[in-house]
Short mmCIF file of C-alpha atoms and ligand atoms in Angstrom, two decimals:
data_model
loop_
_atom_site.label_atom_id
_atom_site.label_comp_id
_atom_site.label_asym_id
_atom_site.label_seq_id
_atom_site.Cartn_x
_atom_site.Cartn_y
_atom_site.Cartn_z
CA VAL A 26 2.01 -28.42 27.43
CA LYS A 27 0.83 -32.04 27.43
CA TRP A 28 -1.14 -31.53 24.20
CA HIS A 29 1.88 -29.86 22.58
CA GLU A 30 4.16 -32.72 23.68
CA GLU A 31 1.76 -35.25 22.13
CA THR A 32 1.28 -33.45 18.81
CA GLN A 33 4.66 -31.75 18.27
CA LYS A 34 6.78 -32.68 15.23
CA LYS A 35 10.55 -32.28 15.70
CA GLY A 36 11.82 -29.05 14.12
CA VAL A 37 8.32 -27.64 13.52
CA VAL A 38 7.62 -24.69 15.85
CA ARG A 39 3.91 -23.85 15.74
CA ASP A 40 3.86 -21.47 18.67
CA PHE A 41 5.52 -20.32 21.88
CA VAL A 42 4.94 -23.60 23.75
CA ASP A 43 6.57 -25.57 20.90
CA MET A 44 9.52 -23.17 21.13
CA TYR A 45 9.78 -23.90 24.85
CA LEU A 46 9.71 -27.68 24.21
CA GLU A 47 12.33 -27.42 21.42
CA GLN A 48 14.88 -25.66 23.64
CA ILE A 49 14.69 -28.13 26.57
CA GLY A 50 18.03 -29.88 26.98
CA THR A 51 19.80 -27.78 24.30
CA GLU A 52 22.96 -25.76 25.01
CA ASN A 53 21.10 -22.40 25.14
CA GLY A 54 17.93 -23.83 26.65
CA THR A 55 17.35 -21.78 29.82
CA LEU A 56 13.57 -21.28 29.73
CA SER A 57 11.76 -23.13 32.54
CA GLU A 58 8.08 -24.12 32.34
CA ARG A 59 7.32 -21.63 35.10
CA SER A 60 9.02 -18.76 33.20
CA MET A 61 7.16 -19.72 30.05
CA PHE A 62 3.81 -19.45 31.86
CA GLN A 63 4.86 -16.11 33.36
CA ILE A 64 5.80 -14.76 29.91
CA ILE A 65 2.48 -15.92 28.41
CA PHE A 66 0.64 -14.29 31.32
CA ASP A 67 2.61 -11.04 30.86
CA LEU A 68 1.89 -10.94 27.13
CA TYR A 69 -1.84 -11.46 27.67
CA ALA A 70 -2.02 -9.00 30.54
CA ALA A 71 0.09 -6.30 28.86
CA GLY A 72 -1.24 -6.92 25.36
CA THR A 73 -5.01 -6.95 25.80
CA GLU A 74 -5.86 -4.07 28.13
CA THR A 75 -3.49 -1.65 26.33
CA SER A 76 -4.87 -2.27 22.85
CA SER A 77 -8.51 -2.17 23.93
CA THR A 78 -7.94 1.03 25.95
CA GLY A 79 -6.15 2.50 22.90
CA LEU A 80 -9.25 1.85 20.80
CA LEU A 81 -11.51 3.38 23.44
CA TRP A 82 -9.41 6.56 23.25
CA ILE A 83 -9.53 6.57 19.46
CA VAL A 84 -13.34 6.23 19.30
CA LEU A 85 -13.69 8.91 22.00
CA TYR A 86 -11.62 11.41 20.00
CA LEU A 87 -13.44 10.48 16.77
CA ILE A 88 -16.79 11.38 18.34
CA LYS A 89 -15.42 14.46 20.10
CA TYR A 90 -13.97 15.72 16.81
CA PRO A 91 -16.49 14.63 14.11
CA VAL A 92 -14.66 16.69 11.46
CA VAL A 93 -11.55 14.55 12.02
CA GLN A 94 -13.67 11.40 11.77
CA THR A 95 -15.18 12.59 8.49
CA LYS A 96 -11.70 13.33 7.08
CA CYS A 97 -10.42 9.87 8.13
CA ALA A 98 -13.43 8.13 6.58
CA ALA A 99 -13.10 10.16 3.38
CA GLU A 100 -9.40 9.25 3.06
CA ILE A 101 -10.18 5.55 3.60
CA LYS A 102 -13.03 5.62 1.07
CA ARG A 103 -10.89 7.44 -1.52
CA VAL A 104 -7.70 5.39 -1.12
CA ILE A 105 -8.68 1.80 -0.28
CA GLY A 106 -12.49 1.84 -0.44
CA LEU A 107 -15.02 0.63 2.12
CA ASP A 108 -15.17 -3.02 1.03
CA THR A 109 -11.50 -4.03 0.97
CA THR A 110 -9.66 -5.80 3.78
CA VAL A 111 -7.16 -3.32 5.13
CA GLN A 112 -3.48 -4.33 5.35
CA PHE A 113 -0.85 -2.84 7.64
CA SER A 114 1.08 -1.94 4.48
CA ASP A 115 -1.74 0.52 3.62
CA LYS A 116 -0.51 2.75 6.46
CA GLU A 117 1.63 5.03 4.29
CA LYS A 118 -1.24 5.47 1.87
CA LEU A 119 -3.46 6.74 4.69
CA PRO A 120 -1.41 9.56 6.29
CA TYR A 121 -4.39 11.38 7.79
CA VAL A 122 -5.65 8.23 9.56
CA THR A 123 -2.11 7.43 10.76
CA ALA A 124 -1.65 11.00 11.99
CA THR A 125 -5.00 10.83 13.81
CA ILE A 126 -4.00 7.61 15.59
CA ASN A 127 -0.62 9.17 16.51
CA GLU A 128 -2.31 12.31 17.79
CA VAL A 129 -4.74 10.30 19.94
CA GLN A 130 -1.80 8.30 21.32
CA ARG A 131 0.08 11.53 22.05
CA ILE A 132 -2.69 13.51 23.68
CA SER A 133 -4.20 10.64 25.69
CA THR A 134 -0.96 8.70 26.43
CA LEU A 135 -2.45 5.50 27.85
CA GLY A 136 0.98 4.42 29.13
CA ALA A 137 1.29 7.79 30.88
CA LEU A 138 3.58 6.63 33.69
CA SER A 139 5.32 3.85 31.75
CA LEU A 140 6.56 1.23 34.25
CA PRO A 141 8.68 1.97 37.34
CA ARG A 142 12.41 1.32 37.40
CA SER A 143 15.12 1.46 40.02
CA SER A 144 18.62 2.96 39.80
CA LEU A 145 21.30 0.34 40.48
CA GLU A 146 23.87 3.04 41.32
CA ASP A 147 24.09 6.84 41.80
CA VAL A 148 23.52 8.53 38.43
CA GLU A 149 23.96 12.18 37.46
CA ILE A 150 21.69 13.61 34.77
CA ASP A 151 21.85 17.32 33.86
CA GLY A 152 23.60 18.10 37.16
CA LYS A 153 20.98 16.30 39.26
CA VAL A 154 21.97 13.18 41.18
CA ILE A 155 19.57 10.25 41.31
CA PRO A 156 20.72 8.16 44.27
CA LYS A 157 21.15 4.41 44.09
CA ASN A 158 17.95 2.40 44.70
CA SER A 159 15.58 5.27 43.81
CA VAL A 160 12.25 4.38 42.26
CA ILE A 161 12.04 6.14 38.87
CA ILE A 162 8.74 6.68 37.11
CA PRO A 163 9.26 7.78 33.48
CA HIS A 164 6.54 10.35 32.77
CA ILE A 165 5.67 9.82 29.09
CA TYR A 166 2.56 12.02 29.44
CA SER A 167 4.65 15.10 30.23
CA ALA A 168 6.92 14.48 27.21
CA HIS A 169 3.79 14.27 25.03
CA HIS A 170 2.53 17.57 26.48
CA ASP A 171 5.86 19.42 26.69
CA LYS A 172 5.37 23.01 25.47
CA THR A 173 9.00 23.18 24.32
CA GLU A 174 8.43 20.24 21.97
CA TRP A 175 4.83 20.70 20.79
CA GLN A 176 2.94 23.77 19.67
CA LYS A 177 -0.22 24.11 21.79
CA PRO A 178 0.05 20.52 23.09
CA GLU A 179 -3.41 20.68 24.68
CA GLU A 180 -4.99 20.98 21.20
CA PHE A 181 -6.03 17.86 19.29
CA LYS A 182 -4.49 18.39 15.86
CA PRO A 183 -3.63 15.33 13.71
CA GLU A 184 -2.06 17.70 11.12
CA ARG A 185 0.94 18.20 13.44
CA PHE A 186 2.14 14.73 12.35
CA ILE A 187 1.96 15.39 8.58
CA ASP A 188 4.63 17.24 6.59
CA LYS A 189 4.05 19.24 3.39
CA ASP A 190 4.64 16.11 1.25
CA ARG A 191 1.92 14.23 3.20
CA HIS A 192 4.51 12.05 4.95
CA ILE A 193 4.27 11.19 8.64
CA ILE A 194 6.60 13.24 10.84
CA LYS A 195 8.61 11.14 13.30
CA HIS A 196 8.63 13.46 16.31
CA LYS A 197 11.44 12.95 18.82
CA ALA A 198 9.17 13.63 21.80
CA PHE A 199 6.58 11.04 20.69
CA TYR A 200 7.03 7.63 22.26
CA PRO A 201 3.73 6.03 23.33
CA PHE A 202 5.49 2.65 23.61
CA SER A 203 8.37 4.13 25.68
CA ILE A 204 12.06 3.97 24.68
CA GLY A 205 15.18 2.08 25.69
CA PRO A 206 15.88 -1.60 26.34
CA ARG A 207 12.68 -2.08 28.40
CA ALA A 208 10.38 -0.37 25.88
CA CYS A 209 7.17 -2.15 24.93
CA PRO A 210 7.98 -5.45 23.17
CA GLY A 211 4.45 -5.38 21.71
CA LYS A 212 5.02 -2.07 19.85
CA GLN A 213 4.70 -3.52 16.35
CA LEU A 214 1.66 -5.61 17.24
CA GLY A 215 0.09 -2.66 19.11
CA GLU A 216 0.65 -0.31 16.14
CA MET A 217 -0.79 -2.89 13.77
CA GLU A 218 -3.85 -3.44 15.95
CA MET A 219 -4.55 0.29 16.35
CA PHE A 220 -4.30 0.86 12.58
CA ILE A 221 -6.20 -2.21 11.36
CA PHE A 222 -9.01 -1.90 13.93
CA THR A 223 -9.44 1.85 13.38
CA VAL A 224 -9.58 1.56 9.59
CA SER A 225 -11.85 -1.52 9.68
CA LEU A 226 -14.24 0.19 12.12
CA LEU A 227 -14.35 3.36 10.02
CA GLN A 228 -14.97 1.35 6.84
CA GLU A 229 -18.11 -0.09 8.44
CA PHE A 230 -19.39 2.49 10.89
CA GLU A 231 -19.94 6.12 11.66
CA PHE A 232 -19.60 6.92 15.37
CA LYS A 233 -21.56 9.68 17.07
CA SER A 234 -21.73 11.04 20.58
CA VAL A 235 -25.15 11.01 22.26
CA ILE A 236 -24.25 14.18 24.18
CA PRO A 237 -22.81 17.41 22.72
CA PRO A 238 -19.19 16.53 21.77
CA ASP A 239 -17.89 19.50 23.81
CA ASP A 240 -19.27 17.85 26.95
CA LEU A 241 -17.31 14.61 26.45
CA ASP A 242 -14.76 14.08 29.20
CA ILE A 243 -11.23 13.50 27.88
CA GLU A 244 -9.35 13.78 31.19
CA GLY A 245 -8.69 10.06 31.70
CA LEU A 246 -8.41 8.07 34.92
CA GLN A 247 -5.26 6.34 36.15
CA THR A 248 -7.00 3.18 37.40
CA GLY A 249 -4.02 0.84 37.23
CA VAL A 250 -1.13 0.68 34.82
CA THR A 251 -3.00 2.48 32.03
CA LEU A 252 -4.73 5.84 31.75
CA VAL A 253 -8.30 5.00 30.69
CA PRO A 254 -11.09 7.29 29.43
CA ALA A 255 -14.17 7.78 31.61
CA SER A 256 -17.02 5.65 30.27
CA TYR A 257 -19.00 7.22 27.44
CA THR A 258 -21.92 6.25 25.21
CA VAL A 259 -21.55 6.07 21.46
CA LYS A 260 -24.17 5.75 18.71
CA VAL A 261 -23.07 3.56 15.81
CA ASN A 262 -24.51 3.87 12.27
CA SER A 263 -23.70 1.64 9.33
CA ARG A 264 -21.55 3.65 6.92
CA HIS A 265 -22.92 1.74 3.95
CA LYS A 266 -26.26 3.49 4.45
CA ILE A 267 -24.67 6.95 4.61
CA THR A 268 -24.56 8.75 1.27
CA HIS A 269 -21.97 11.53 1.98
C1 HEM B 313 -1.52 0.51 22.02
C2 HEM B 313 -0.90 -0.52 22.51
C3 HEM B 313 0.23 -0.48 23.53
C4 HEM B 313 0.82 0.58 24.18
C5 HEM B 313 0.50 2.07 24.06
C6 HEM B 313 1.85 0.02 25.04
C7 HEM B 313 2.69 0.77 25.86
C8 HEM B 313 3.63 0.24 26.72
C9 HEM B 313 4.48 1.00 27.58
C10 HEM B 313 4.50 2.53 27.68
C11 HEM B 313 5.24 0.12 28.28
C12 HEM B 313 6.29 0.47 29.34
C13 HEM B 313 7.67 0.32 28.73
C14 HEM B 313 8.77 0.79 29.66
O1 HEM B 313 8.73 0.47 30.85
O2 HEM B 313 9.69 1.47 29.18
C15 HEM B 313 4.88 -1.21 27.86
C16 HEM B 313 5.44 -2.38 28.36
C17 HEM B 313 5.10 -3.64 27.95
N1 HEM B 313 4.23 -3.97 26.93
FE1 HEM B 313 3.13 -2.66 25.84
N2 HEM B 313 1.88 -1.35 24.89
C18 HEM B 313 0.91 -1.69 23.97
C19 HEM B 313 0.63 -2.96 23.49
C20 HEM B 313 1.27 -4.11 23.88
C21 HEM B 313 1.05 -5.43 23.30
C22 HEM B 313 0.07 -5.72 22.14
C23 HEM B 313 1.85 -6.30 23.99
C24 HEM B 313 2.06 -7.80 23.84
C25 HEM B 313 1.54 -8.57 22.97
C26 HEM B 313 2.57 -5.53 25.00
C27 HEM B 313 3.45 -6.08 25.91
C28 HEM B 313 4.18 -5.34 26.82
C29 HEM B 313 5.08 -5.95 27.82
C30 HEM B 313 5.33 -7.45 28.05
C31 HEM B 313 5.65 -4.87 28.53
C32 HEM B 313 6.68 -4.95 29.67
C33 HEM B 313 8.08 -4.87 29.08
C34 HEM B 313 9.19 -4.93 30.12
O3 HEM B 313 8.97 -4.58 31.29
O4 HEM B 313 10.31 -5.31 29.75
N3 HEM B 313 2.20 -4.21 24.89
N4 HEM B 313 3.90 -1.13 26.89
#
């Protein structure tokens, strides 16, 4: 904060701390220094573990399903090449990669139990009463595996997200970032990270399991807020040396 105070130019907002300094003493300025630190902590805590766990799930599914990995790499090579810097705007041009990321997010659901809430009053939903002050745990995992919404939900099938015109299907029971006013505020950043990291990694590397892919464990462990994959070993080859 001290460094920002010393180097800040009035009206120029370089980052979140500058924004905090700008609003002090203004009519709508309600953010205290303590709240600002808490928000920065929340963003780091909620924004780092989720994205890295998301990538661990993606690499795990790419080595468990090498055919899917080959199809993703082939689409990347054909559409944007291996030597370009991928942009988020390339997403629509790479439907198979996007569908694969969606399918990993659906089947693994790292935010399986979302975050707990509490009912402020008695609420009735579908004839069932949720009493005031109940703890409510939204179960995103079960929505992602609901047999009435998904055909064979236990099967890993990126194709379920692609329509006949090769556009991505927006499925109503797919919400890895949750829904409603308390949904993940990092959704856009998270989506961007998953896409850019996955494509960049596949441009450079081929990933292989060191054990038979069928033996890879995809159950996941609820160790804290996120559902994480059990640790696994991956062999990484440079894609530039692969001729296929
Ligand atoms: C693949 C990446 C990510 C996934 C799957 C994910 C998923 C989720 C889910 C399911 C929730 C619970 C929402 C609810 O209670 O309804 C959540 C909350 C949250 N996420 Fe993310 N997230 C991701 C990345 C990020 C990033 C990159 C940031 C920040 C830079 C972030 C910041 C937060 C914060 C601050 C909350 C708490 C929101 C609140 O309680 O109001 N997340 N996230």
